[in-house]
């Protein structure tokens, strides 16, 4: 029988540590990391038409159009069909994105295994992002107003996805404050494999 794929949504507000933790989890479980933020930043770097459009939106702290990020994820899932599974980092961010992702994965009988939500208080997030901005070159990490806008977008449009995955019995909250290793340990325990 085909081995069941491990498809994890690593969830949480900007600055929760999704990117950092993804690096440990992809190594441990042999997964492919899909970060829509990274994919969009690659488009910006390449100065593609999509990149130029995205740059402005990201710079304001708004969300990029659902159709664009859904198409990006669809292409990547197709390109890595033999993977042991995926870590979705920064996607889905809206209900439309979550429904599209379920549509893609369920049609292949490779559904989301778990949604692990890193929980970090807002003031800690702002502190981490301003700190990251000193070295990350990310324009959206340089300005406290943009950081707070992103957190607001998360609260309004993305946080409700906890209920979406909860209704499927897939949501687990993870304390996202502590050392990197402590938080990795909590995630591994929650994955339980
Ligand atoms: P991130 O690297 O995940 O923090 O994403 C950086 C920025 O890219 C976000 O603030 C959004 O403007 C945009 N972005 C990334 N992923 C998505 C997504 N799934 N939906 C909409 N916008 C996104």
mmCIF file of C-alpha atoms and ligand atoms in Angstrom:
data_model
loop_
_atom_site.group_PDB
_atom_site.id
_atom_site.type_symbol
_atom_site.label_atom_id
_atom_site.label_comp_id
_atom_site.label_asym_id
_atom_site.label_seq_id
_atom_site.Cartn_x
_atom_site.Cartn_y
_atom_site.Cartn_z
ATOM 1 C CA UNK A 1 0.000 0.000 0.000
ATOM 2 C CA UNK A 2 1.095 3.559 -0.699
ATOM 3 C CA UNK A 3 2.669 5.219 2.371
ATOM 4 C CA UNK A 4 0.434 7.921 3.773
ATOM 5 C CA UNK A 5 1.780 11.411 3.075
ATOM 6 C CA UNK A 6 2.476 13.835 5.882
ATOM 7 C CA UNK A 7 0.924 17.143 4.878
ATOM 8 C CA UNK A 8 1.328 19.760 7.580
ATOM 9 C CA UNK A 9 -0.040 23.291 7.668
ATOM 10 C CA UNK A 10 2.382 25.237 9.869
ATOM 11 C CA UNK A 11 0.212 28.094 10.996
ATOM 12 C CA UNK A 12 0.642 31.274 12.977
ATOM 13 C CA UNK A 13 0.958 35.054 12.733
ATOM 14 C CA UNK A 14 3.916 36.819 11.078
ATOM 15 C CA UNK A 15 6.972 36.345 13.286
ATOM 16 C CA UNK A 16 5.661 33.181 14.961
ATOM 17 C CA UNK A 17 8.645 31.156 13.714
ATOM 18 C CA UNK A 18 7.022 29.222 10.850
ATOM 19 C CA UNK A 19 10.008 29.565 8.504
ATOM 20 C CA UNK A 20 12.552 28.665 11.181
ATOM 21 C CA UNK A 21 10.625 25.626 12.368
ATOM 22 C CA UNK A 22 9.917 24.476 8.805
ATOM 23 C CA UNK A 23 13.662 24.018 8.275
ATOM 24 C CA UNK A 24 13.836 21.492 11.134
ATOM 25 C CA UNK A 25 10.687 19.644 10.146
ATOM 26 C CA UNK A 26 11.590 19.223 6.465
ATOM 27 C CA UNK A 27 14.863 17.603 7.514
ATOM 28 C CA UNK A 28 13.354 15.345 10.102
ATOM 29 C CA UNK A 29 10.450 14.112 7.997
ATOM 30 C CA UNK A 30 11.848 14.546 4.455
ATOM 31 C CA UNK A 31 9.118 16.986 3.455
ATOM 32 C CA UNK A 32 8.991 19.682 0.790
ATOM 33 C CA UNK A 33 8.717 23.230 2.154
ATOM 34 C CA UNK A 34 6.133 25.402 0.386
ATOM 35 C CA UNK A 35 6.195 29.021 1.532
ATOM 36 C CA UNK A 36 4.075 31.396 -0.534
ATOM 37 C CA UNK A 37 6.027 34.304 1.021
ATOM 38 C CA UNK A 38 9.316 32.812 -0.274
ATOM 39 C CA UNK A 39 7.775 32.130 -3.694
ATOM 40 C CA UNK A 40 6.514 35.722 -3.922
ATOM 41 C CA UNK A 41 9.877 37.127 -2.833
ATOM 42 C CA UNK A 42 11.548 35.061 -5.591
ATOM 43 C CA UNK A 43 9.181 36.695 -8.113
ATOM 44 C CA UNK A 44 10.080 40.130 -6.729
ATOM 45 C CA UNK A 45 13.792 39.344 -7.011
ATOM 46 C CA UNK A 46 13.303 38.193 -10.613
ATOM 47 C CA UNK A 47 11.403 41.424 -11.326
ATOM 48 C CA UNK A 48 8.664 39.429 -13.051
ATOM 49 C CA UNK A 49 5.323 41.160 -13.773
ATOM 50 C CA UNK A 50 3.807 39.212 -10.887
ATOM 51 C CA UNK A 51 6.720 40.236 -8.662
ATOM 52 C CA UNK A 52 6.258 43.895 -9.426
ATOM 53 C CA UNK A 53 2.566 43.648 -8.616
ATOM 54 C CA UNK A 54 3.199 41.658 -5.438
ATOM 55 C CA UNK A 55 5.926 44.001 -4.216
ATOM 56 C CA UNK A 56 3.532 46.862 -3.734
ATOM 57 C CA UNK A 57 0.917 44.734 -1.967
ATOM 58 C CA UNK A 58 3.461 43.081 0.335
ATOM 59 C CA UNK A 59 5.054 46.464 1.083
ATOM 60 C CA UNK A 60 1.716 47.717 2.394
ATOM 61 C CA UNK A 61 1.204 44.629 4.552
ATOM 62 C CA UNK A 62 -1.865 43.514 2.592
ATOM 63 C CA UNK A 63 -2.581 40.010 1.330
ATOM 64 C CA UNK A 64 -1.886 39.054 -2.271
ATOM 65 C CA UNK A 65 -4.862 37.917 -4.343
ATOM 66 C CA UNK A 66 -6.090 34.363 -3.569
ATOM 67 C CA UNK A 67 -5.991 33.225 -7.224
ATOM 68 C CA UNK A 68 -2.288 34.071 -7.509
ATOM 69 C CA UNK A 69 -1.127 32.176 -4.433
ATOM 70 C CA UNK A 70 -3.464 29.246 -5.120
ATOM 71 C CA UNK A 71 -1.984 28.881 -8.634
ATOM 72 C CA UNK A 72 1.554 28.997 -7.186
ATOM 73 C CA UNK A 73 0.784 26.234 -4.702
ATOM 74 C CA UNK A 74 -0.985 24.126 -7.336
ATOM 75 C CA UNK A 75 2.100 24.250 -9.592
ATOM 76 C CA UNK A 76 4.417 23.270 -6.751
ATOM 77 C CA UNK A 77 2.241 20.377 -5.606
ATOM 78 C CA UNK A 78 2.187 19.040 -9.186
ATOM 79 C CA UNK A 79 5.966 19.492 -9.503
ATOM 80 C CA UNK A 80 6.616 17.450 -6.333
ATOM 81 C CA UNK A 81 4.026 14.704 -6.690
ATOM 82 C CA UNK A 82 6.462 12.051 -5.422
ATOM 83 C CA UNK A 83 7.281 13.930 -2.180
ATOM 84 C CA UNK A 84 6.809 12.302 1.238
ATOM 85 C CA UNK A 85 4.580 15.263 2.019
ATOM 86 C CA UNK A 86 4.543 19.042 2.313
ATOM 87 C CA UNK A 87 4.895 21.726 4.923
ATOM 88 C CA UNK A 88 2.661 24.631 4.009
ATOM 89 C CA UNK A 89 4.137 27.791 5.531
ATOM 90 C CA UNK A 90 2.149 31.020 5.221
ATOM 91 C CA UNK A 91 -0.524 29.264 3.181
ATOM 92 C CA UNK A 92 -3.486 29.039 3.444
ATOM 93 C CA UNK A 93 -4.206 32.543 4.753
ATOM 94 C CA UNK A 94 -7.900 32.800 3.826
ATOM 95 C CA UNK A 95 -10.876 30.449 3.794
ATOM 96 C CA UNK A 96 -10.847 30.448 -0.041
ATOM 97 C CA UNK A 97 -7.212 29.309 0.023
ATOM 98 C CA UNK A 98 -7.945 26.575 2.591
ATOM 99 C CA UNK A 99 -10.839 25.276 0.517
ATOM 100 C CA UNK A 100 -8.747 25.294 -2.669
ATOM 101 C CA UNK A 101 -5.958 23.394 -0.882
ATOM 102 C CA UNK A 102 -8.407 20.782 0.403
ATOM 103 C CA UNK A 103 -9.743 20.428 -3.144
ATOM 104 C CA UNK A 104 -6.251 19.809 -4.557
ATOM 105 C CA UNK A 105 -5.158 17.342 -1.869
ATOM 106 C CA UNK A 106 -8.413 15.467 -1.345
ATOM 107 C CA UNK A 107 -8.710 14.765 -5.073
ATOM 108 C CA UNK A 108 -5.386 12.901 -4.754
ATOM 109 C CA UNK A 109 -6.474 11.238 -1.496
ATOM 110 C CA UNK A 110 -3.561 12.981 0.226
ATOM 111 C CA UNK A 111 -5.389 15.249 2.694
ATOM 112 C CA UNK A 112 -3.922 17.647 5.244
ATOM 113 C CA UNK A 113 -2.676 15.582 8.189
ATOM 114 C CA UNK A 114 -2.582 18.368 10.784
ATOM 115 C CA UNK A 115 -2.658 22.111 11.232
ATOM 116 C CA UNK A 116 -0.145 23.150 13.890
ATOM 117 C CA UNK A 117 -0.663 26.717 15.056
ATOM 118 C CA UNK A 118 2.255 28.509 16.709
ATOM 119 C CA UNK A 119 0.929 30.878 19.371
ATOM 120 C CA UNK A 120 2.928 33.993 20.270
ATOM 121 C CA UNK A 121 1.693 37.220 21.956
ATOM 122 C CA UNK A 122 1.482 40.301 19.712
ATOM 123 C CA UNK A 123 4.153 42.376 21.467
ATOM 124 C CA UNK A 124 6.620 39.491 21.165
ATOM 125 C CA UNK A 125 5.820 39.232 17.423
ATOM 126 C CA UNK A 126 6.477 42.943 16.850
ATOM 127 C CA UNK A 127 9.757 42.677 18.762
ATOM 128 C CA UNK A 128 10.890 39.629 16.741
ATOM 129 C CA UNK A 129 9.947 41.167 13.377
ATOM 130 C CA UNK A 130 11.681 44.490 14.062
ATOM 131 C CA UNK A 131 14.724 42.507 15.081
ATOM 132 C CA UNK A 132 14.549 40.332 11.937
ATOM 133 C CA UNK A 133 14.230 43.531 9.890
ATOM 134 C CA UNK A 134 17.743 44.532 10.942
ATOM 135 C CA UNK A 135 19.204 41.639 8.946
ATOM 136 C CA UNK A 136 16.490 40.247 6.649
ATOM 137 C CA UNK A 137 16.441 42.954 3.948
ATOM 138 C CA UNK A 138 12.673 42.467 3.960
ATOM 139 C CA UNK A 139 11.026 45.851 3.405
ATOM 140 C CA UNK A 140 7.905 44.645 5.233
ATOM 141 C CA UNK A 141 9.961 44.007 8.401
ATOM 142 C CA UNK A 142 11.378 47.525 8.611
ATOM 143 C CA UNK A 143 8.311 49.516 9.551
ATOM 144 C CA UNK A 144 6.298 48.948 12.734
ATOM 145 C CA UNK A 145 3.070 50.217 11.111
ATOM 146 C CA UNK A 146 3.393 47.615 8.306
ATOM 147 C CA UNK A 147 4.174 44.889 10.854
ATOM 148 C CA UNK A 148 1.037 45.753 12.849
ATOM 149 C CA UNK A 149 -1.006 45.846 9.628
ATOM 150 C CA UNK A 150 0.177 42.305 8.791
ATOM 151 C CA UNK A 151 -0.739 41.093 12.265
ATOM 152 C CA UNK A 152 -4.159 42.756 11.852
ATOM 153 C CA UNK A 153 -4.685 41.009 8.504
ATOM 154 C CA UNK A 154 -3.752 37.738 10.182
ATOM 155 C CA UNK A 155 -6.239 38.262 13.019
ATOM 156 C CA UNK A 156 -9.040 39.244 10.668
ATOM 157 C CA UNK A 157 -8.617 36.926 7.662
ATOM 158 C CA UNK A 158 -6.296 34.101 8.684
ATOM 159 C CA UNK A 159 -6.913 33.296 12.364
ATOM 160 C CA UNK A 160 -10.501 32.132 11.580
ATOM 161 C CA UNK A 161 -8.919 29.155 9.773
ATOM 162 C CA UNK A 162 -8.313 27.658 13.223
ATOM 163 C CA UNK A 163 -12.034 26.949 13.295
ATOM 164 C CA UNK A 164 -11.960 25.606 9.732
ATOM 165 C CA UNK A 165 -9.346 22.977 10.678
ATOM 166 C CA UNK A 166 -10.814 22.429 14.114
ATOM 167 C CA UNK A 167 -14.073 21.366 12.471
ATOM 168 C CA UNK A 168 -12.044 18.684 10.643
ATOM 169 C CA UNK A 169 -10.384 17.615 13.929
ATOM 170 C CA UNK A 170 -6.969 18.741 12.645
ATOM 171 C CA UNK A 171 -6.122 21.840 14.684
ATOM 172 C CA UNK A 172 -3.450 21.784 17.413
ATOM 173 C CA UNK A 173 -2.251 24.938 19.199
ATOM 174 C CA UNK A 174 1.487 25.001 20.008
ATOM 175 C CA UNK A 175 3.171 27.383 22.457
ATOM 176 C CA UNK A 176 5.486 29.372 20.182
ATOM 177 C CA UNK A 177 7.493 31.036 22.954
ATOM 178 C CA UNK A 178 10.752 29.429 24.092
ATOM 179 C CA UNK A 179 14.002 28.327 22.524
ATOM 180 C CA UNK A 180 13.962 27.138 18.907
ATOM 181 C CA UNK A 181 14.730 23.586 20.073
ATOM 182 C CA UNK A 182 11.946 23.618 22.667
ATOM 183 C CA UNK A 183 9.417 24.675 20.065
ATOM 184 C CA UNK A 184 10.663 22.056 17.574
ATOM 185 C CA UNK A 185 10.199 19.468 20.344
ATOM 186 C CA UNK A 186 6.581 20.532 20.853
ATOM 187 C CA UNK A 187 5.889 20.300 17.115
ATOM 188 C CA UNK A 188 7.481 16.849 16.799
ATOM 189 C CA UNK A 189 5.455 15.633 19.774
ATOM 190 C CA UNK A 190 2.268 16.934 18.161
ATOM 191 C CA UNK A 191 3.092 15.228 14.840
ATOM 192 C CA UNK A 192 3.733 12.045 16.818
ATOM 193 C CA UNK A 193 5.662 10.127 14.135
HETATM 194 P P1 LIG B 1 5.327 35.693 4.732
HETATM 195 O O1 LIG B 1 6.715 35.486 4.245
HETATM 196 O O2 LIG B 1 4.536 34.419 4.820
HETATM 197 O O3 LIG B 1 5.267 36.495 6.000
HETATM 198 O O4 LIG B 1 4.583 36.557 3.609
HETATM 199 C C1 LIG B 1 4.990 37.873 3.292
HETATM 200 C C2 LIG B 1 3.871 38.591 2.561
HETATM 201 O O5 LIG B 1 3.580 37.907 1.331
HETATM 202 C C3 LIG B 1 2.539 38.666 3.288
HETATM 203 O O6 LIG B 1 2.488 39.755 4.183
HETATM 204 C C4 LIG B 1 1.569 38.814 2.134
HETATM 205 O O7 LIG B 1 1.569 40.124 1.620
HETATM 206 C C5 LIG B 1 2.183 37.922 1.076
HETATM 207 N N1 LIG B 1 1.687 36.521 1.174
HETATM 208 C C6 LIG B 1 2.410 35.428 1.510
HETATM 209 N N2 LIG B 1 1.649 34.329 1.511
HETATM 210 C C7 LIG B 1 0.395 34.730 1.179
HETATM 211 C C8 LIG B 1 -0.851 34.076 1.045
HETATM 212 N N3 LIG B 1 -0.968 32.750 1.269
HETATM 213 N N4 LIG B 1 -1.932 34.823 0.707
HETATM 214 C C9 LIG B 1 -1.839 36.134 0.479
HETATM 215 N N5 LIG B 1 -0.695 36.828 0.610
HETATM 216 C C10 LIG B 1 0.421 36.130 0.958
#
